Coordinates of C-alpha atoms in Angstrom, one line a residue:
X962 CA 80.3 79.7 112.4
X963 CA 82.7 77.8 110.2
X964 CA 80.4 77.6 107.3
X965 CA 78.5 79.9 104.7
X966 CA 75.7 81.1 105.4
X967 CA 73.0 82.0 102.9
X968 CA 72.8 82.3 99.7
X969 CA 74.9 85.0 97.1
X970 CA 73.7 87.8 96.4
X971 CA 74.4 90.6 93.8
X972 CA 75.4 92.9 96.5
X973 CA 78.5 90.4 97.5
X974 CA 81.0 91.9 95.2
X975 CA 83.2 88.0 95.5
X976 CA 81.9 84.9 94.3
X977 CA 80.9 83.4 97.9
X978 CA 82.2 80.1 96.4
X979 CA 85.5 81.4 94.9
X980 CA 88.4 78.8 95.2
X981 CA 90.2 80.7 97.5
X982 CA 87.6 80.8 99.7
X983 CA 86.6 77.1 98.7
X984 CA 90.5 76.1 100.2
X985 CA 90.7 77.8 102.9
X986 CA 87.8 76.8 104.4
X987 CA 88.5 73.0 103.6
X988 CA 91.6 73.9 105.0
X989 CA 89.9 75.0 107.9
X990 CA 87.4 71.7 108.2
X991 CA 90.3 69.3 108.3
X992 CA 93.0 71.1 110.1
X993 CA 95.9 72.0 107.9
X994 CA 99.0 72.4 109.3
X995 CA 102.3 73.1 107.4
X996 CA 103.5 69.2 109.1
X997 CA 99.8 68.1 108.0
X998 CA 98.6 69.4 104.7
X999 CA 95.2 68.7 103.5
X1000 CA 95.9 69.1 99.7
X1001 CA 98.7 69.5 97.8
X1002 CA 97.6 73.4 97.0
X1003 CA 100.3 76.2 98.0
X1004 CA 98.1 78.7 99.0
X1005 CA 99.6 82.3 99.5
X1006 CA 98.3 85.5 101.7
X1007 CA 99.2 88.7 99.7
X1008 CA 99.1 91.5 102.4
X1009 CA 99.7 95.3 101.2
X1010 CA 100.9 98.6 103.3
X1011 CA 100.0 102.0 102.3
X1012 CA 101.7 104.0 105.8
X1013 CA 98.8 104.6 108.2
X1014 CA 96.6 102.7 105.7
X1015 CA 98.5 99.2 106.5
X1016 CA 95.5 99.4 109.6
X1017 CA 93.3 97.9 106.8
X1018 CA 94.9 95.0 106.0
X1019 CA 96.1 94.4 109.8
X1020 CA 92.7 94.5 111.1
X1021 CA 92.1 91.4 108.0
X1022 CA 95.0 89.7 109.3
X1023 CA 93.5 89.5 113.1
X1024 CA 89.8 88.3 111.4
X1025 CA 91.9 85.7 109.4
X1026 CA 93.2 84.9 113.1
X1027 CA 90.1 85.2 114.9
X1028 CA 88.4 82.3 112.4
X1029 CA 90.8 79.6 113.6
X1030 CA 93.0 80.5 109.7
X1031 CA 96.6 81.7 110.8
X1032 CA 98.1 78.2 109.6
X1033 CA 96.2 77.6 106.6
X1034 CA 98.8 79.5 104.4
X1035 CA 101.9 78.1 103.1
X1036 CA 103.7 81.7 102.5
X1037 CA 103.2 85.6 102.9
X1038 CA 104.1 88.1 100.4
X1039 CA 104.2 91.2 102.3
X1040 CA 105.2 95.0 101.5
X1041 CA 105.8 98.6 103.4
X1042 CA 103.5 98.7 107.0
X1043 CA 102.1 95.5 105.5
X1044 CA 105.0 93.4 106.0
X1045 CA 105.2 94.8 109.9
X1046 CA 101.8 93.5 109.6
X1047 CA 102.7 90.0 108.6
X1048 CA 105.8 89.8 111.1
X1049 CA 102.9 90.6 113.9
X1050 CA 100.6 87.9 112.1
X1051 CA 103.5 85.2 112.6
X1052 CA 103.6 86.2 116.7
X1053 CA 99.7 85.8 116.8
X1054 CA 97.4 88.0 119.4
X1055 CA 97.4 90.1 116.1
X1056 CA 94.1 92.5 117.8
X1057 CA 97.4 93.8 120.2
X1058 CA 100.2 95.3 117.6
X1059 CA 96.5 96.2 115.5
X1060 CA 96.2 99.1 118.0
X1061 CA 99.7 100.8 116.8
X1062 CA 97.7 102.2 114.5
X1063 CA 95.3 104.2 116.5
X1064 CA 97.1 104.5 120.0
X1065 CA 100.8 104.9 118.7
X1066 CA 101.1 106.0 115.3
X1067 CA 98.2 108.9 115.1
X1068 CA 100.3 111.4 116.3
X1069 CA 103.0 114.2 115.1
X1070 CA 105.5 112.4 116.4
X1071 CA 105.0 110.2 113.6
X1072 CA 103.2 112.1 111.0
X1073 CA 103.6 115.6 110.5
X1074 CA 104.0 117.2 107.2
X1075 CA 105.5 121.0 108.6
X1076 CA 109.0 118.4 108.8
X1077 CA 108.6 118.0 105.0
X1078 CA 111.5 120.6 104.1
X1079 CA 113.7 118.5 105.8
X1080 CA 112.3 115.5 103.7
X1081 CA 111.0 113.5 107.3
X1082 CA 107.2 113.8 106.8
X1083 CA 107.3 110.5 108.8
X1084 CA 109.7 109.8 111.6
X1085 CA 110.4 105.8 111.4
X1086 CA 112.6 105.6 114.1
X1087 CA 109.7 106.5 115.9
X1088 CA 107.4 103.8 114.7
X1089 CA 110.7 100.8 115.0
X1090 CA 110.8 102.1 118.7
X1091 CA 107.2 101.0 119.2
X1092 CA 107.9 97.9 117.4
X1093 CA 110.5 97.2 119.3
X1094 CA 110.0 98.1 123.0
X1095 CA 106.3 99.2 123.5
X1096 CA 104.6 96.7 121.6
X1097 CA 107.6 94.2 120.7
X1098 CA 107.7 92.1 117.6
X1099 CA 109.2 88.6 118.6
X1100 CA 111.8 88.4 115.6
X1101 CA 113.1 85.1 116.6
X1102 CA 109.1 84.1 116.4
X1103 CA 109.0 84.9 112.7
X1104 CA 112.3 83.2 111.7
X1105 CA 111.4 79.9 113.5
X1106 CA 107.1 80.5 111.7
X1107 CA 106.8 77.4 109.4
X1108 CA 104.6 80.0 107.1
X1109 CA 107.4 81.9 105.5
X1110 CA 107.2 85.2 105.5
X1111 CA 108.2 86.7 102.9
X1112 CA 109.1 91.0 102.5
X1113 CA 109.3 93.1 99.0
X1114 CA 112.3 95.7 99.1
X1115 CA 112.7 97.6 96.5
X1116 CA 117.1 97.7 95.5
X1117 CA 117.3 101.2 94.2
X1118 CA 120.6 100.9 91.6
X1119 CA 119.2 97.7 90.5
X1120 CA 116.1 99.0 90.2
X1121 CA 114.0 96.0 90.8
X1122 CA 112.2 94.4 93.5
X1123 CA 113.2 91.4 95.6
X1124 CA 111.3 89.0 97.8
X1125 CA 113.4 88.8 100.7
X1126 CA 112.6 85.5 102.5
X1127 CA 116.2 84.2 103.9
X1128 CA 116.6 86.4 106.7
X1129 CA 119.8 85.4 108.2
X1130 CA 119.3 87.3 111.6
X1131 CA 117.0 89.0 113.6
X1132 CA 118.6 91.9 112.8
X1133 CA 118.5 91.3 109.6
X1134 CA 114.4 91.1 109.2
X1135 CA 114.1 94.4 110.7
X1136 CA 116.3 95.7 108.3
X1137 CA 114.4 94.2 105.5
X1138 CA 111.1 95.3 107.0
X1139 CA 112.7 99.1 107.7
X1140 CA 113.5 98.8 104.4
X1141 CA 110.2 97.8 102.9
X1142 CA 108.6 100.3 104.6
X1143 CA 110.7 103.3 104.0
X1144 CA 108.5 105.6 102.0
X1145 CA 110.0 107.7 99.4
X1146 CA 109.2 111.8 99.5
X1147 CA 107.7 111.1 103.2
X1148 CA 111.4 110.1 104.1
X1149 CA 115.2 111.3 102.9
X1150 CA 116.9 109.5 101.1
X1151 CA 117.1 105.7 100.7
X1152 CA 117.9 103.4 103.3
X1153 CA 120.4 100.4 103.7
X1154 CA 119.5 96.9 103.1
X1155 CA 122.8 94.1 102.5
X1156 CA 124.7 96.9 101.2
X1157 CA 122.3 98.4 99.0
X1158 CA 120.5 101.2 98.6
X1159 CA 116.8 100.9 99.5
X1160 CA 113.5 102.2 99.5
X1161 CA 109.5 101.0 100.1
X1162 CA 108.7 97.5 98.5
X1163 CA 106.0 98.8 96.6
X1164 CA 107.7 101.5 94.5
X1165 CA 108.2 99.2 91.4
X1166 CA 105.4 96.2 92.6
X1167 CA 102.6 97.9 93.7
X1168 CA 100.9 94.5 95.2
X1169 CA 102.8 92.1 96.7
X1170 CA 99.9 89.3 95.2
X1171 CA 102.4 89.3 92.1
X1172 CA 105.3 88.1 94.4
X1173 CA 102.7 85.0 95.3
X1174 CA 102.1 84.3 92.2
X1175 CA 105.6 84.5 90.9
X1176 CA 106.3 81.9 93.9
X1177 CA 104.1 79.6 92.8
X1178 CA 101.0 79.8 94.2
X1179 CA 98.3 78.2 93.2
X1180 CA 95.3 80.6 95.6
X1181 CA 96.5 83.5 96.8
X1182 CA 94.4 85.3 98.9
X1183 CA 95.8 89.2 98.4
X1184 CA 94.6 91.9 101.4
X1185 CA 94.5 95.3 99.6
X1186 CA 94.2 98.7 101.8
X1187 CA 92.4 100.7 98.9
X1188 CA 89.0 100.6 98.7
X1189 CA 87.2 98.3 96.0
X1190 CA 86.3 101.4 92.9
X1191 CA 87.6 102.0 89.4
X1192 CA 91.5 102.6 89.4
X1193 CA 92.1 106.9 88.3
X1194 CA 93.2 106.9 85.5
X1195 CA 95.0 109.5 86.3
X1196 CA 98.4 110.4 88.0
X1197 CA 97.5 112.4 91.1
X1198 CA 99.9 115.4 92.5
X1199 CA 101.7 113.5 95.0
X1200 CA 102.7 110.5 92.2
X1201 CA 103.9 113.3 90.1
X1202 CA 106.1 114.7 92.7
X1203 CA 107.5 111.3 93.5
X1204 CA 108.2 110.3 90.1
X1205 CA 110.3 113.3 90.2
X1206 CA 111.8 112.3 93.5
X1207 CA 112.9 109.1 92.6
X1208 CA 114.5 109.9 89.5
X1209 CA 116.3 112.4 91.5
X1210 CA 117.5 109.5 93.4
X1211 CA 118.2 107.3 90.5
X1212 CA 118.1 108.2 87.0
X1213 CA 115.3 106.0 85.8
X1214 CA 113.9 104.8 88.8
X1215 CA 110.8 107.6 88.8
X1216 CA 110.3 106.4 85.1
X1217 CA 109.7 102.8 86.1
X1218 CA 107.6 103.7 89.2
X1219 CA 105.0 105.5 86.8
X1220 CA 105.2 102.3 84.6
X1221 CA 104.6 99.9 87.5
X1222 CA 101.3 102.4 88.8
X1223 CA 99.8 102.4 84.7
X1224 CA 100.4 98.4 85.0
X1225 CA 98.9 98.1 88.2
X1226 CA 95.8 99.9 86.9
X1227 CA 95.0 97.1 84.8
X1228 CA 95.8 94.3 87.1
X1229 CA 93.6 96.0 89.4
X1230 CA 91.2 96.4 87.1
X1231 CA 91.6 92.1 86.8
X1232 CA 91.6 91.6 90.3
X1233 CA 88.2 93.2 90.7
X1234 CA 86.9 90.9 87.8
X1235 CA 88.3 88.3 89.0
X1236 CA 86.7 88.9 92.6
X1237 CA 83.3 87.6 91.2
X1238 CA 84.1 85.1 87.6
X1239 CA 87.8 83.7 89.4
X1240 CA 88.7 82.6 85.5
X1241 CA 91.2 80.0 85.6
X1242 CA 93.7 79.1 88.0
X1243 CA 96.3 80.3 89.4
X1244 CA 93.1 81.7 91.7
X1245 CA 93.3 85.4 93.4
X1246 CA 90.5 86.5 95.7
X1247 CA 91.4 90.0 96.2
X1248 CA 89.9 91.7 99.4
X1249 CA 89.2 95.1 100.1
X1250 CA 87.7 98.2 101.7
X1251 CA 83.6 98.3 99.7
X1252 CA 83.2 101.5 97.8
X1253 CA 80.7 103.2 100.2
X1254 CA 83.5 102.6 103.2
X1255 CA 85.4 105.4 104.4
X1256 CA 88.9 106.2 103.4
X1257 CA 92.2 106.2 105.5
X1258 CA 94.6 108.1 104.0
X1259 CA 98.2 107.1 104.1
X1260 CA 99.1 109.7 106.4
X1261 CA 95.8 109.8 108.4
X1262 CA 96.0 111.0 112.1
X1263 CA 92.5 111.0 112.9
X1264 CA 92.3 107.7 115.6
X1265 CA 88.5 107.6 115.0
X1266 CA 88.5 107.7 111.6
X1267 CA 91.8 104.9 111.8
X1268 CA 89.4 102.6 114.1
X1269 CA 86.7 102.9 111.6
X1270 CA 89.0 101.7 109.0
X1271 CA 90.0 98.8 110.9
X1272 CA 86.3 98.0 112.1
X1273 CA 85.1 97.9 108.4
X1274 CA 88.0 95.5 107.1
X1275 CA 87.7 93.3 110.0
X1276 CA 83.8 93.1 109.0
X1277 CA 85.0 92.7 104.8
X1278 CA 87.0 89.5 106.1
X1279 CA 84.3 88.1 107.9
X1280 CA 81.8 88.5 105.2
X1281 CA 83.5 86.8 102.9
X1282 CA 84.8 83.7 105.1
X1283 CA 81.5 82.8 106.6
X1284 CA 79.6 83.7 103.3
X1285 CA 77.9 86.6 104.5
X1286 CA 76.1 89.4 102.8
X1287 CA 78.0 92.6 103.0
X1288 CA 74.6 94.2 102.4
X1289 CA 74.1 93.5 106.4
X1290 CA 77.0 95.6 107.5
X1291 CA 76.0 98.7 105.9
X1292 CA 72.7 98.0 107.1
X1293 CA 73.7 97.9 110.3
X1294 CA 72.8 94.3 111.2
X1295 CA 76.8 93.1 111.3
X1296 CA 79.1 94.9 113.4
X1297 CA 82.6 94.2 114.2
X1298 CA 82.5 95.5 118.1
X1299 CA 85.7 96.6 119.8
X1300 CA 86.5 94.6 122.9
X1301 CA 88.0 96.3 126.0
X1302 CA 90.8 94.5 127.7
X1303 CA 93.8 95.3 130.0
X1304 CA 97.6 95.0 129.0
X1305 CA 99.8 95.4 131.9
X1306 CA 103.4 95.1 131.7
X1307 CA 106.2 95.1 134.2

């Protein structure tokens, strides 16, 4: 299981041999540990959000888990519901907080767009209360992790992002990871992080890979919740309206969101190159949804079509650990199969 297993083929959209995937896996063979290293590499995991979407790359993070990798990083770069994701990650059992998705979060309570005159499409209280008490994050877990973890917030007057890794308290990671994850149009206002006025981590650094590679990592593999396709070209409605938005809320800050989205089309547009000819190093493997796999949208409420989401990221990760064809999932000869098991609590 902890090899690759026949050879590439044109349908396998990464390089089965990429150096990302080259690490880990030697990682893997010899037992890295932050106290241990194997190499001298700094390898990074680059995990993005997207709301409802973050189910993606939190159904990656419990393969990564599953194939014996949660200590063969050095660092995470995390942003919006993917840096709740990465706070789960550092608890491990990541299959349990995976089910917020589809069991908690696929509901009005959380999502419902006839609450968008008051500007509170989403209700984030909501979704910190299941954080907290139904399914609860171990804070003190993630500030003792020897992986730092590492959260994008985006400092509104400032107007730039920061990689918040010093968290001084526990209550001062959830701040930083309400603040990463507060959504601008879906929510009012900005929020409060140190002092400052905040919002989502993503608004000015779309991917949080860039924050890895700022860091100085040498592999970074980056988690992305869009499917793998040609970037639009385009501006679609809802950018246009939060452009507007968020120069409402700072004078300039809508202007540099559209700037960061036209940049990220070509780094995207790299990233998918990159997937297959890795170039030189600094190496970045990034994973993703395949074209032909269905969409969940950033406010989906549909739990089937949330599982499905989860199922087919789960079976990307694998694929491209073990060095298997993705051909073989849409063929229907690799399925990842949800397993039934109880949770009883006191």
């Amino acid at each position: 299981m902890h090899a690759p297993t026949g050879p590439a083929t044109r349908s396998t959209p990464w390089s089965p041999d990429h150096p990302v995937l080259a690490a880990l896996r030697n990682r893997r063979a010899k037992g890295h540990r932050p106290d241990a290293p194997a190499d001298d590499l700094k390898i990074g995991l680059a995990v993005e959000g997207g709301g409802i979407r973050g189910v993606v790359s939190a159904a990656m993070l419990t393969a990564i888990e599953d194939l014996d990798l949660i200590r063969a990083f050095d660092a995470v770069y995390s942003a919006s519901s993917g840096a709740i994701n990465s706070a789960y990650f550092l608890n491990g059992d990541t299959w349990y907080p995976l089910s917020i998705y589809y069991d908690d979060l696929a509901t009005r309570r959380f999502v419902d767009f006839r609450r968008a005159l008051r500007g509170q499409i989403l209700d984030l209280d909501y979704a910190f209360d299941v954080v907290d008490h139904v399914k609860p994050l171990n804070y003190q877990c993630v500030l003792d992790s020897p992986t730092r973890l590492h959260v994008a917030v985006t400092l509104v007057d400032e107007m730039r992002t920061v990689s918040v890794s010093d968290f001084t308290t526990r209550a001062d990671l959830r701040a930083a990871l309400v603040a990463s994850a507060w959504l601008p149009v879906a929510l009012r206002g900005t929020t409060d992080f140190r002092g400052e006025r905040a919002v989502d981590g993503g608004v000015l650094t779309p991917h949080p890979y860039r924050l890895a590679l700022q860091d100085g990592c040498t592999h970074v593999l980056s988690l992305s919740t869009r499917p793998i396709s040609p970037p639009s070209p385009k501006l679609t409605l809802s950018q246009r309206y939060a452009i507007r938005h968020l120069n409402r809320i700072r004078e300039g800050l809508g202007t540099a969101y559209a700037a960061a989205i036209a940049r990220y089309r070509t780094e995207r547009r790299t990233l998918q190159r990159r997937m297959a000819e890795p170039g030189r190093a600094p190496f970045v493997l990034d994973l993703a949804p395949l074209p032909w796999m269905p969409r969940v949208k950033r406010h989906e409420v549909d739990p089937g079509r949330i599982l499905t989401g989860a199922r087919g990221a789960y079976e990307v990760l694998y694929c491209a650990i073990e060095g298997r064809d993705p051909e073989l999932i849409r063929a229907g000869r690799l399925r990842a199969v949800p397993q039934l098991t109880m949770v009883a609590r006191d």
